Tab-separated table of C-alpha atoms in Angstrom:
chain	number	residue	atom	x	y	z
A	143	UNK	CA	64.332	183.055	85.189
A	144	UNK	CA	64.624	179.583	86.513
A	145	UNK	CA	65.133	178.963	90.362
A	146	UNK	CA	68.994	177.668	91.643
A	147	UNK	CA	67.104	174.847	92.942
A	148	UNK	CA	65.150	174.251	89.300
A	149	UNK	CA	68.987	174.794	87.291
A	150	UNK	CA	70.572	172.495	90.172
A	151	UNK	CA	67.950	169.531	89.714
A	152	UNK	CA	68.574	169.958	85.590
A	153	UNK	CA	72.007	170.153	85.784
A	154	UNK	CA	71.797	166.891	88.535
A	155	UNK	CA	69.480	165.095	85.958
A	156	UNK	CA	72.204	165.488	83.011
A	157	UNK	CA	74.911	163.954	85.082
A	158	UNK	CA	72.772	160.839	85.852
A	159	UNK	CA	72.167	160.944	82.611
A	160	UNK	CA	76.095	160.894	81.363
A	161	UNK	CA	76.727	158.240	84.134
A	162	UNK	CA	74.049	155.987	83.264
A	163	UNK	CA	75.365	156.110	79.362
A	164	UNK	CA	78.708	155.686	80.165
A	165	UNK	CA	79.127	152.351	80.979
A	166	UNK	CA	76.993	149.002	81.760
A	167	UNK	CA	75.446	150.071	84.790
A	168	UNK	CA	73.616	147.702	86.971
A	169	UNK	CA	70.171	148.561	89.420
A	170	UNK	CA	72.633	147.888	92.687
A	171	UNK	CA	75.737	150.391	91.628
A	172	UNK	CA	72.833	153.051	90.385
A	173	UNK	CA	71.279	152.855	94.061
A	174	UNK	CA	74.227	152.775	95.808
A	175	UNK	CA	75.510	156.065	93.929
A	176	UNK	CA	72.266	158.081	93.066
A	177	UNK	CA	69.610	156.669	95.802
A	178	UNK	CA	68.446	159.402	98.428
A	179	UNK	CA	66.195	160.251	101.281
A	180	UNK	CA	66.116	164.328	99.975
A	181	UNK	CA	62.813	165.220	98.078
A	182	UNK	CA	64.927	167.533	96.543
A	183	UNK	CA	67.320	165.463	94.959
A	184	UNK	CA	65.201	162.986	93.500
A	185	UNK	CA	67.289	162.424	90.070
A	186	UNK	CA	66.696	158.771	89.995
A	187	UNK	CA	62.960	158.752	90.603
A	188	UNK	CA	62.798	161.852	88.322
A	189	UNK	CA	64.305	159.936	85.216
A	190	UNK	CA	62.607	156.779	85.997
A	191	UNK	CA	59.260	158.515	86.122
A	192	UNK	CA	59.716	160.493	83.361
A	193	UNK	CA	60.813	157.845	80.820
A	194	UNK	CA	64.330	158.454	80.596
A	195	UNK	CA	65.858	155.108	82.058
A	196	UNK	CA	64.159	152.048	82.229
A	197	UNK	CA	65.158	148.541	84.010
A	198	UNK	CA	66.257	145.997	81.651
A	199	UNK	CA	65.186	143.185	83.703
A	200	UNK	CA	66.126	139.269	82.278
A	201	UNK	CA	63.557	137.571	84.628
A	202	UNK	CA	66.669	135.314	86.289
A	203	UNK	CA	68.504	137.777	87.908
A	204	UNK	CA	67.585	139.604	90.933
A	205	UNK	CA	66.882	143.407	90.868
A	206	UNK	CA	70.183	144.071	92.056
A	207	UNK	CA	71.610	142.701	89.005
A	208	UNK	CA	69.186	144.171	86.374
A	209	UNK	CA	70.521	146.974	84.230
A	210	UNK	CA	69.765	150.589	84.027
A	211	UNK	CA	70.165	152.082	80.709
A	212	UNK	CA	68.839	155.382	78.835
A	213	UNK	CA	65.490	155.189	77.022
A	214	UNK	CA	64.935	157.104	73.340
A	215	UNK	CA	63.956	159.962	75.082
A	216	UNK	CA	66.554	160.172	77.583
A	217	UNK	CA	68.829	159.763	75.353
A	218	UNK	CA	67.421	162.835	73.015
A	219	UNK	CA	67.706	164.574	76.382
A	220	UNK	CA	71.310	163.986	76.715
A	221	UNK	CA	72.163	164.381	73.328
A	222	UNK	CA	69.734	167.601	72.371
A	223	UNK	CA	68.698	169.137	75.728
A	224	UNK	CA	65.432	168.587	75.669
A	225	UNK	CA	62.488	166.430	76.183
């Protein structure tokens, strides 16, 4: 059986997830809503480490303004579940 903690980081994950595909998000509004100073909430270093968003950088804009959007595997996630 999985730990609250392990089901509360998955279930954290998926809702980054959702947001992230919802709409045009940009590296600024994904700090400002998912950044954090908790080792146990780490959702945005989580999916950035493990391949599932990426930063669509354009090489003119600053950071702030460079999108975050779902990778082929974080988008399998979403849509299947799983890895």
């Amino acid at each position: 059986m999985h730990e609250p903690t392990e089901q509360a980081a998955g279930l954290a994950l998926r809702q980054f997830l959702t947001w992230v595909a919802a709409c045009p998000r940009t590296y600024a509004d994904t700090m400002e809503a998912w950044r954090s100073t908790c080792p146990r909430l780490s959702v945005w270093e989580d999916a950035l480490g493990d391949g599932l968003v990426r930063i669509d950088t354009d090489g003119r804009s600053a950071m702030s303004g460079s999108r975050v959007v779902l990778t082929s595997r974080g988008q399998a996630l979403l849509d299947h579940g799983c890895s």
